[in-house]
GROMACS .gro file of C-alpha atoms in nm:
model
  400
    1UNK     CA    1  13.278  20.118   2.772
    2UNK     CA    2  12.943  20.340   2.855
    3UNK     CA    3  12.875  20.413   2.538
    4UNK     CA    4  12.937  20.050   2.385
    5UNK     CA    5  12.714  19.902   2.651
    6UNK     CA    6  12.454  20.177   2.579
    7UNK     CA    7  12.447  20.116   2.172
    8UNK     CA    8  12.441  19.769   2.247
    9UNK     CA    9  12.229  19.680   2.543
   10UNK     CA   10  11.927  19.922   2.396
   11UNK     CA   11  11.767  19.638   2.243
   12UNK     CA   12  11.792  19.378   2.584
   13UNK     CA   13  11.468  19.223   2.620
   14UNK     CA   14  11.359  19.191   3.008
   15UNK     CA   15  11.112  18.884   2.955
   16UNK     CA   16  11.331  18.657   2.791
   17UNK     CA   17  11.613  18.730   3.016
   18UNK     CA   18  11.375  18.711   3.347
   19UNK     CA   19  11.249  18.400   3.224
   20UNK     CA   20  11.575  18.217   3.123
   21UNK     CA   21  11.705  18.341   3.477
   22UNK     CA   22  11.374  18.152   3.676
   23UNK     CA   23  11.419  17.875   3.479
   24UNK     CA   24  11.824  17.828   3.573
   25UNK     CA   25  11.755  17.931   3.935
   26UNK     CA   26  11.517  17.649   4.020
   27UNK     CA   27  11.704  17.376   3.764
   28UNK     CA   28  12.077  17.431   3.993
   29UNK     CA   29  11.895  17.511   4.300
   30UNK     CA   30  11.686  17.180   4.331
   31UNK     CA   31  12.030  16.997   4.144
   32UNK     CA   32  12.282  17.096   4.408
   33UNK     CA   33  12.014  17.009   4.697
   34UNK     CA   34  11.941  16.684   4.515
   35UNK     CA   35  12.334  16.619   4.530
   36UNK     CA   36  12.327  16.707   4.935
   37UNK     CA   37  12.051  16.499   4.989
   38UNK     CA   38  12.221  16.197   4.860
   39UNK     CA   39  12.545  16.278   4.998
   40UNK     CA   40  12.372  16.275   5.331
   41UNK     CA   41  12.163  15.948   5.287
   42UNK     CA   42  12.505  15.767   5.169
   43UNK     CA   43  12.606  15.882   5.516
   44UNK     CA   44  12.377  15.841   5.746
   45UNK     CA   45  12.368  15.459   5.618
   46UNK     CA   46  12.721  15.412   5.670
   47UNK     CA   47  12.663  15.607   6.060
   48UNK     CA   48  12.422  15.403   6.110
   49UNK     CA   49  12.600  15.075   6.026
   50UNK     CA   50  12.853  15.192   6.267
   51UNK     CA   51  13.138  15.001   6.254
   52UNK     CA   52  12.979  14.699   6.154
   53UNK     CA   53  12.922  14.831   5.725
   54UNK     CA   54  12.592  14.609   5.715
   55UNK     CA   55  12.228  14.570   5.726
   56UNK     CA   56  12.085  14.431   6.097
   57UNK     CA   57  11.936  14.163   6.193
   58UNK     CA   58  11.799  14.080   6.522
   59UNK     CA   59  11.730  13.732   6.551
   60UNK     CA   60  11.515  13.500   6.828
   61UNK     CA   61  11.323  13.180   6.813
   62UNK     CA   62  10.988  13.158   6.691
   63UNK     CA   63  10.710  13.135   6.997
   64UNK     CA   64  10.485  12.815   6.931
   65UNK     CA   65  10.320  12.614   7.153
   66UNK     CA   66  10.633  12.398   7.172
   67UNK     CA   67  10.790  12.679   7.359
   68UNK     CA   68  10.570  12.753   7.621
   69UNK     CA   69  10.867  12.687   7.863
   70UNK     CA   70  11.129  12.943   7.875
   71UNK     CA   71  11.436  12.740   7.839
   72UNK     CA   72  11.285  12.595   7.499
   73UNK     CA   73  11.372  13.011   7.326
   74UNK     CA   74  11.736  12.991   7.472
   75UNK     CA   75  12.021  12.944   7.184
   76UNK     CA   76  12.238  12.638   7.244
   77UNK     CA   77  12.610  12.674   7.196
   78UNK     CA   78  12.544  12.416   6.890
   79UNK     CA   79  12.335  12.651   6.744
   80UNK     CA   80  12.499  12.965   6.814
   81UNK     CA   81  12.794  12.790   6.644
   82UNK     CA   82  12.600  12.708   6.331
   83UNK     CA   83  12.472  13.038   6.333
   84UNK     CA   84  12.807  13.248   6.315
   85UNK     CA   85  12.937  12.937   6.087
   86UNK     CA   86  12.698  13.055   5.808
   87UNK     CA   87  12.749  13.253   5.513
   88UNK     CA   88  12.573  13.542   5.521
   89UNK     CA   89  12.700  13.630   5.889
   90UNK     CA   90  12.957  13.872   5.923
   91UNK     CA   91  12.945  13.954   6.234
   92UNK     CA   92  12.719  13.886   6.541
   93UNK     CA   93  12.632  13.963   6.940
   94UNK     CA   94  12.389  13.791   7.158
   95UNK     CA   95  12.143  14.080   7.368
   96UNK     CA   96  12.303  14.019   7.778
   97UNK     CA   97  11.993  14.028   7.951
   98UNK     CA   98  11.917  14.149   8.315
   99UNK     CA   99  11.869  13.876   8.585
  100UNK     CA  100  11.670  14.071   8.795
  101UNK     CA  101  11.393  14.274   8.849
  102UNK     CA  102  11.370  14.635   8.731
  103UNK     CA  103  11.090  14.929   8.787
  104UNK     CA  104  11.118  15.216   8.639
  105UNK     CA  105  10.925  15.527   8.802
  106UNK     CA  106  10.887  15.882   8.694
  107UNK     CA  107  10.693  16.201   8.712
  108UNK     CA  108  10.740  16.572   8.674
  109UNK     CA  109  10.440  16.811   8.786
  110UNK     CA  110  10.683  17.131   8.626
  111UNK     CA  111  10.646  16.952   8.315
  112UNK     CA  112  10.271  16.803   8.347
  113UNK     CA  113  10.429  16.429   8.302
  114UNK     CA  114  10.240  16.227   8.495
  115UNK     CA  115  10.344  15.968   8.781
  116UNK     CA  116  10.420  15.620   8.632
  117UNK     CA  117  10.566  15.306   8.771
  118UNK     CA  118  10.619  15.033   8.616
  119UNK     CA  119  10.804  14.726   8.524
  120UNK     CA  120  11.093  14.714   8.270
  121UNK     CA  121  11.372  14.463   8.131
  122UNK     CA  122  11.686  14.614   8.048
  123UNK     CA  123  11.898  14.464   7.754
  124UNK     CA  124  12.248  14.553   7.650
  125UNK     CA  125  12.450  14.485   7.294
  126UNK     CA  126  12.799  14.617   7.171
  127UNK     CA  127  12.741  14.993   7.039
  128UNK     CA  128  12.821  14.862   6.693
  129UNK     CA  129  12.531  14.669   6.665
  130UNK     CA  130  12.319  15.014   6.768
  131UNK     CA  131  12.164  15.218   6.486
  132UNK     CA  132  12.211  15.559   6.612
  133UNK     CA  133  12.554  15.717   6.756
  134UNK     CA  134  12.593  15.847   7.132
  135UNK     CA  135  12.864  15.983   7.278
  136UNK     CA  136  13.029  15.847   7.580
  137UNK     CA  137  12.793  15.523   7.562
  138UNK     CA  138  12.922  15.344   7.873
  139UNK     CA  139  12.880  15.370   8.273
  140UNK     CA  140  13.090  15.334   8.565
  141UNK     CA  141  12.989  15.264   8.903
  142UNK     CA  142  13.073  15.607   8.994
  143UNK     CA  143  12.843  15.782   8.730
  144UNK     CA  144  12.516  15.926   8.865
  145UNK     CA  145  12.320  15.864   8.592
  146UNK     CA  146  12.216  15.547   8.381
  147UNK     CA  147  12.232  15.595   7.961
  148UNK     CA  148  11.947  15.467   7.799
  149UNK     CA  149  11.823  15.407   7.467
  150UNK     CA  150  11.444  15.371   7.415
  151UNK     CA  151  11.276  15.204   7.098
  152UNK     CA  152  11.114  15.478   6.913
  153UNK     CA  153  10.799  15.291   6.935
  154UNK     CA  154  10.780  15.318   7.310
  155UNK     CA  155  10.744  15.751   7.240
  156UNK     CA  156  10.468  15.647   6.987
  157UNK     CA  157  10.279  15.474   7.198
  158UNK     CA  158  10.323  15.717   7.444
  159UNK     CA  159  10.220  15.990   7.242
  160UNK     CA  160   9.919  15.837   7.069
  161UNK     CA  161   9.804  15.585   7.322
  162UNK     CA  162   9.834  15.680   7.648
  163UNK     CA  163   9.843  16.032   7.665
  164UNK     CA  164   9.544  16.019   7.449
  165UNK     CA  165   9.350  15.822   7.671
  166UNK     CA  166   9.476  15.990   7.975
  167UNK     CA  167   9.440  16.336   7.866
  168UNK     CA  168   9.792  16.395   7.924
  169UNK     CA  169  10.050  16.617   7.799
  170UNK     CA  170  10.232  16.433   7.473
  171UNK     CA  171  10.649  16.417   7.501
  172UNK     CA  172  10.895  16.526   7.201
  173UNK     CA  173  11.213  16.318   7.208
  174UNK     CA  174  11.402  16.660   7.326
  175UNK     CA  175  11.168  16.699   7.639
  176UNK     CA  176  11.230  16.260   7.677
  177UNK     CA  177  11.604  16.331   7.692
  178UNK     CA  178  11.511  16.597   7.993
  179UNK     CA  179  11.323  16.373   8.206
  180UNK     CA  180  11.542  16.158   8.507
  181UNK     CA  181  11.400  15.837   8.598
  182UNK     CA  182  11.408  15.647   8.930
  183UNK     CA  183  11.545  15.277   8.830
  184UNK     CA  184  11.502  15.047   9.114
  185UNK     CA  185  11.681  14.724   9.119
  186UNK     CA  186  11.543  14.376   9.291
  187UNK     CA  187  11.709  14.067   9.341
  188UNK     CA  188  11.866  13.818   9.564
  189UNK     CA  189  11.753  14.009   9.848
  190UNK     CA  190  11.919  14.314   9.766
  191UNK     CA  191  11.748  14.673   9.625
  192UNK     CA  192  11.910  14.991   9.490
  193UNK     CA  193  11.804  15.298   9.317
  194UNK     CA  194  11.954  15.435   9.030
  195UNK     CA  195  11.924  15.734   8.829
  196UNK     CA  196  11.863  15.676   8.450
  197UNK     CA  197  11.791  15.936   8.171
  198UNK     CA  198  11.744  15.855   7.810
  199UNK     CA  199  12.032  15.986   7.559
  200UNK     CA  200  11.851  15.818   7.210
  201UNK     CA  201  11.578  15.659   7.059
  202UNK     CA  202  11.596  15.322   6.855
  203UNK     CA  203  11.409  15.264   6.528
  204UNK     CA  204  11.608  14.937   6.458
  205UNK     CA  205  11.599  14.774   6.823
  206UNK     CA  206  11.289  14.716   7.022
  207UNK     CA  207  11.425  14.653   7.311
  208UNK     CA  208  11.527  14.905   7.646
  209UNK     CA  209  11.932  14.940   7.592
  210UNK     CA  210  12.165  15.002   7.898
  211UNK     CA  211  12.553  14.983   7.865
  212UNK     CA  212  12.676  14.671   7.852
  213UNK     CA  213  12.877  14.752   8.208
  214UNK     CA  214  12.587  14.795   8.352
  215UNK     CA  215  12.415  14.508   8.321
  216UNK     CA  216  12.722  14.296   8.422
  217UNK     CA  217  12.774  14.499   8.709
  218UNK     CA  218  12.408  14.431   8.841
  219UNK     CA  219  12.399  14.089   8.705
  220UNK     CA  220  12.682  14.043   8.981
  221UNK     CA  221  12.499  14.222   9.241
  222UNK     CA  222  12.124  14.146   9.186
  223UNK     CA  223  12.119  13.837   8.993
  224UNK     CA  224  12.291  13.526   8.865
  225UNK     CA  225  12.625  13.639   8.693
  226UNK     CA  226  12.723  13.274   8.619
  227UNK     CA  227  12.374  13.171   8.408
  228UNK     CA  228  12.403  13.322   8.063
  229UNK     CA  229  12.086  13.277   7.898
  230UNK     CA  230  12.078  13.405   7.495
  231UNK     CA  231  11.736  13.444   7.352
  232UNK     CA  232  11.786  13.726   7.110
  233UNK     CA  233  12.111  13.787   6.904
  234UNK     CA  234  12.214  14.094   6.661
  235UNK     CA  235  12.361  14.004   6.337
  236UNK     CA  236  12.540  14.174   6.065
  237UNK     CA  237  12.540  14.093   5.706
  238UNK     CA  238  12.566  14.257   5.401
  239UNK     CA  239  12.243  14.160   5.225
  240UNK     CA  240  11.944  14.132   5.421
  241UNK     CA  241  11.760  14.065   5.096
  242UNK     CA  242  11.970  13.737   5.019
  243UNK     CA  243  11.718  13.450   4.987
  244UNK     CA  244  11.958  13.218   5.215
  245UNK     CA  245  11.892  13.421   5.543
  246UNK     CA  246  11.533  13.360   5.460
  247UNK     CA  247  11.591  12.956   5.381
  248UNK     CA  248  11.808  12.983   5.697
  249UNK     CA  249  11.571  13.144   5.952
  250UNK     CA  250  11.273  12.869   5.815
  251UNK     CA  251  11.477  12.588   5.887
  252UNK     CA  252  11.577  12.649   6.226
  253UNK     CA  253  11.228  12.803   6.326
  254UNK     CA  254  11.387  13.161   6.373
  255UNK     CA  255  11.248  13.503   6.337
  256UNK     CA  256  11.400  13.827   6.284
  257UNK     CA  257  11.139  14.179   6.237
  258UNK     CA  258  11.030  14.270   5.892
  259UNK     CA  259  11.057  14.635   5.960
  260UNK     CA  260  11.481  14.644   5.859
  261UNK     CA  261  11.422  14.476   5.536
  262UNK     CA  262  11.115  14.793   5.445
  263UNK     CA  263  11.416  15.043   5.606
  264UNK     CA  264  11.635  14.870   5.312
  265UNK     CA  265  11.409  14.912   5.040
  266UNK     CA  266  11.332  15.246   5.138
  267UNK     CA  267  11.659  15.362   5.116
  268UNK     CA  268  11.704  15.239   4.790
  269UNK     CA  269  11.430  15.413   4.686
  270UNK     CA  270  11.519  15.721   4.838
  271UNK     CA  271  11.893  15.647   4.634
  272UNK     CA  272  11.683  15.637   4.316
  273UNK     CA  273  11.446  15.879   4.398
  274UNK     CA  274  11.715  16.128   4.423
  275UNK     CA  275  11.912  16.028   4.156
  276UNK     CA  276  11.687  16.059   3.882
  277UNK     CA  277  11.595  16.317   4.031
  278UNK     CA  278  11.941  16.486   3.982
  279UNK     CA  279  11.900  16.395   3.596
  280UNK     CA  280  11.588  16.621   3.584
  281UNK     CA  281  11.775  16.827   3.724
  282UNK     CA  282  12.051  16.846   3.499
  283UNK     CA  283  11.777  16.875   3.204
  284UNK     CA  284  11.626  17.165   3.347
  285UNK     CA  285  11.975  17.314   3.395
  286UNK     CA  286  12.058  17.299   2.998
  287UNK     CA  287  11.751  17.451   2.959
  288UNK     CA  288  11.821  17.715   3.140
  289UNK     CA  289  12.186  17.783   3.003
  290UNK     CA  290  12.069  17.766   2.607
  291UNK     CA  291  11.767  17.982   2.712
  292UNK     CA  292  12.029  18.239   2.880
  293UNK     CA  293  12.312  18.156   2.575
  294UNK     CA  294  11.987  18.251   2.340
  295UNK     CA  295  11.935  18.595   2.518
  296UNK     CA  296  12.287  18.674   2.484
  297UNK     CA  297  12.247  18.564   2.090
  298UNK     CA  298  11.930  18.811   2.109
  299UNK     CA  299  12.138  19.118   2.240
  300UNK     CA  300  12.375  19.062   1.987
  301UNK     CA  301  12.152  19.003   1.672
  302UNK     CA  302  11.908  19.272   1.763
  303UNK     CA  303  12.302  19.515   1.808
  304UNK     CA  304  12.424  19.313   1.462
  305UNK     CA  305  12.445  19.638   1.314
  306UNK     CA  306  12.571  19.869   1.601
  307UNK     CA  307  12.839  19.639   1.679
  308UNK     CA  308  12.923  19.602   1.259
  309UNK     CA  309  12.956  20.004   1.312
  310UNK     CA  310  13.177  19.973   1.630
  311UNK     CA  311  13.411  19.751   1.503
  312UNK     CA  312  13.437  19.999   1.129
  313UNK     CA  313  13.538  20.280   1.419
  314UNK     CA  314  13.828  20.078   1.548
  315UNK     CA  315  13.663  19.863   1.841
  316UNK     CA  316  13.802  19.577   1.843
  317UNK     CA  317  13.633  19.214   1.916
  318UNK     CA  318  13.798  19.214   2.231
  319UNK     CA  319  13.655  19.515   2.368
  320UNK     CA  320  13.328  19.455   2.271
  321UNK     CA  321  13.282  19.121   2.409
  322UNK     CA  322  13.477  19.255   2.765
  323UNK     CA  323  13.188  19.495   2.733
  324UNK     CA  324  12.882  19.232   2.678
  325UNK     CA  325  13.018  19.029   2.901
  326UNK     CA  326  13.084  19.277   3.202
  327UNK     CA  327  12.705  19.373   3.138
  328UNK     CA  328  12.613  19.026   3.174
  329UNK     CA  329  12.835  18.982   3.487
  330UNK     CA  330  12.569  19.076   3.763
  331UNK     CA  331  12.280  18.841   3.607
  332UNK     CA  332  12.544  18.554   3.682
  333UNK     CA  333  12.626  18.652   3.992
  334UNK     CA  334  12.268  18.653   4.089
  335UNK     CA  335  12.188  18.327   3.973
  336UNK     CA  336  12.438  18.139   4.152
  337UNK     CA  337  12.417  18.355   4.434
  338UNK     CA  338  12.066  18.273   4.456
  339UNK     CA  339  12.130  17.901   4.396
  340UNK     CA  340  12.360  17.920   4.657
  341UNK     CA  341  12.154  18.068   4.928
  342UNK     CA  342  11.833  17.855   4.800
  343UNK     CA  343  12.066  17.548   4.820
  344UNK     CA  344  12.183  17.641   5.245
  345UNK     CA  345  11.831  17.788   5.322
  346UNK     CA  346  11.674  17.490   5.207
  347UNK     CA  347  11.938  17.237   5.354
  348UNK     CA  348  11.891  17.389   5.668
  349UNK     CA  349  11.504  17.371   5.684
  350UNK     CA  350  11.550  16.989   5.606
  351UNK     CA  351  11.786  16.922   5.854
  352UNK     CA  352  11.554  17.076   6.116
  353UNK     CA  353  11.238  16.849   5.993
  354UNK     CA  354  11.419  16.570   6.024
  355UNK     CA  355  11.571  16.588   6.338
  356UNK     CA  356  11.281  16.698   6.471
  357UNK     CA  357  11.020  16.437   6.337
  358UNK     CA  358  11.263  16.136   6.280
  359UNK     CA  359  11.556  16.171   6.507
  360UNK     CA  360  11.792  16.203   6.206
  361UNK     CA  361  12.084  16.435   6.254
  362UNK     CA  362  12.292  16.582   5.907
  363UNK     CA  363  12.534  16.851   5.863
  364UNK     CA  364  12.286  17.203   5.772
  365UNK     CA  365  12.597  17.312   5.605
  366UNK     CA  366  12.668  17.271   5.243
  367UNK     CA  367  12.912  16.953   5.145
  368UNK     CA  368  13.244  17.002   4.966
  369UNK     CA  369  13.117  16.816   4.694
  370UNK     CA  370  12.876  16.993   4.592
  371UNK     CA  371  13.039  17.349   4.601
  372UNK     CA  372  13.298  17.187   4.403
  373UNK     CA  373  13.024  17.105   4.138
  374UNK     CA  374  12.883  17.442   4.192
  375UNK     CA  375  13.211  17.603   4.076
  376UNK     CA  376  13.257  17.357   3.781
  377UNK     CA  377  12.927  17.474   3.657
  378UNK     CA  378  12.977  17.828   3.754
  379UNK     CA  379  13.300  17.778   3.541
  380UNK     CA  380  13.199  17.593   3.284
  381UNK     CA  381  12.889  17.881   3.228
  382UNK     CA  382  13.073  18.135   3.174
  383UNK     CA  383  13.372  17.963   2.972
  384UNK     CA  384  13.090  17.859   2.719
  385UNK     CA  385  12.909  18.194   2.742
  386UNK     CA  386  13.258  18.392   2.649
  387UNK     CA  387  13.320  18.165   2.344
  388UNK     CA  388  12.960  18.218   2.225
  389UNK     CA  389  13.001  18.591   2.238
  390UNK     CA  390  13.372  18.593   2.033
  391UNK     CA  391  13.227  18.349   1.789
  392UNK     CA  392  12.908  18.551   1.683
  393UNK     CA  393  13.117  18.873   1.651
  394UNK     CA  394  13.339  18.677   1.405
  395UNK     CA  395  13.064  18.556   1.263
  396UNK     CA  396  12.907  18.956   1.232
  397UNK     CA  397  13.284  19.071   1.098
  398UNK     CA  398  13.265  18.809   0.829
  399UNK     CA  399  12.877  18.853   0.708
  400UNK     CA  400  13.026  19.264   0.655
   0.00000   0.00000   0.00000
């Protein structure tokens, strides 16, 4: 075997074969993260959707001069029924309000967050209506502590507003989730503190989310349990870009927030983005595997003659290509190791960025998917590679 690969292999030229190697590296590496990234945008839509498999909606009257009175923004039951009558409604929840009042203090001199108080309205919808997922989204009477979900906006203005202005220390949604807040309740003559810390932050919902328990356990307490007002409702429907909900919401002088339909469009972007993307991809890849199939065709025309004389001596074609391809063997394991470790190292650094700027959480770890398309192409590499070799040294035993 030594002496085969040295008679052989003398004639290996490192440029071509460094070259050809780059150029497959990069082509699978970026391919299989292309393929994670749109396995993870598929589902982180359907997470998001919850149970509810839709786009959201979050729907209210329009404010005119006509409704300068509060009870002209309140749904009727006439048109709440006309509303989950129509089409393009799958599913829907009216936002339970608070019917009392609510101010929310906080402070931390450890942390340099400075003393606040102020007023707030709490709001509560079923959790399938909510865009992000949180465990053990409920409360009990007995629980010390309040969940609550703030609109991501709230942090933002925070951040760049206030603390600005202020000269104040700015807040990362970790530190946000760190901070306890005094909630104190007022109404019908009653007052109570709770304890409230924030387990999420909204980009869908702009409004200050409790557990639905909650509020109608305080609604009970502190306000009027029996008056139901609706001025807000969450709907579900599977195309937020169908012309009728547009036709619908004119009609009945209703608004809903622009903002989900540019989330919508942005993810099919992101769906295209990525997919031609992965096409690219794939071109760069059979670029790289006929530039490494041509340095194998290299060896073996620059050896035509040493392997004519090997085979004269009684090595067979067998042998020979065992022996080119065993030489071969640790290129291949580099380049899909490499790919491989690109591919995780890369994941990883994403997943970190985005939970860290946008609140997004994926999996860091590589999808089953896509290692089963690495080993198809890992497979299918060295399958082609083998019957490249046997054919060219039946082509060399019949040019004798």
């Amino acid at each position: 075997m030594k002496t085969i690969f040295k008679v052989i292999l003398h004639h290996k030229n490192k440029k071509s074969k460094t070259i050809s190697t780059i150029g497959f590296i990069i082509g699978l590496t970026i391919m299989l993260l292309s393929i994670e990234l749109y396995i993870n945008v598929k589902s982180i839509s359907k997470e998001n959707d919850s149970s509810v498999d839709n786009d959201l909606l979050i729907v209210s009257k329009k404010v005119t001069t006509s409704l300068l009175s509060q009870k002209n923004n309140i749904f009727t039951e006439k048109e709440l029924t006309s509303l989950r009558n129509s089409d393009f409604v799958n599913d829907m929840a009216p936002f339970l309000s608070c019917d009392y009042n609510v101010f929310v203090e906080v402070g931390d001199d450890k942390l340099g967050i400075p003393n606040l108080y102020t007023m707030a309205f709490f709001e509560a919808i079923p959790s399938k209506f909510i865009d992000i997922k949180i465990k053990d989204w409920n409360w009990d009477p007995s629980d010390e502590i309040i969940p609550i979900i703030l609109p991501k906006n709230y942090l933002d203005a925070y951040n760049f507003g206030i603390a600005i202005t202020a000269n104040t220390p700015q807040i990362s949604a970790d530190l946000l989730k760190g901070i306890v807040f005094k909630i104190h309740v007022r109404g019908n003559n009653k007052r109570h503190t709770f304890i409230g810390s924030v387990v999420g932050l909204s980009s869908k919902i702009n409004s200050i989310l409790v557990p639905e328990s909650f509020i109608n356990y305080t609604n009970k307490i502190y306000g009027n349990y029996e008056k139901i007002n609706i001025n807000r409702i969450a709907i579900s429907t599977k195309n937020i870009q169908d012309p009728v909900i547009k036709k619908y919401l004119s009609e009945n002088n209703l608004t809903t927030s622009n903002n989900i339909s540019k989330e919508n469009v942005v993810q099919k972007l992101a769906n295209g983005v990525l997919s031609y993307q992965i096409i690219i991809c794939l071109i760069i890849i059979i670029q790289g595997v006929l530039l490494i199939l041509f340095y194998t065709k290299m060896i073996m025309y620059d050896a035509k003659r040493e392997i004519q004389q090997l085979s004269l001596i009684g090595y067979s074609n067998s042998i020979i290509s065992k022996t080119i391809e065993k030489t071969l063997i640790n290129t291949y394991f580099f380049i899909f190791g490499s790919c491989l470790a690109l591919t995780y190292l890369c994941k990883f650094l994403i997943s970190q960025q985005l939970k860290n700027s946008l609140e997004l959480e994926i999996n860091p770890f590589i999808n089953l998917w896509t290692i089963l398309i690495y080993i198809l192409i890992l497979t299918s590499f060295i399958l082609i590679n083998r019957n490249n070799l046997k054919s060219k040294l039946i082509e060399f035993q019949t040019s004798r």
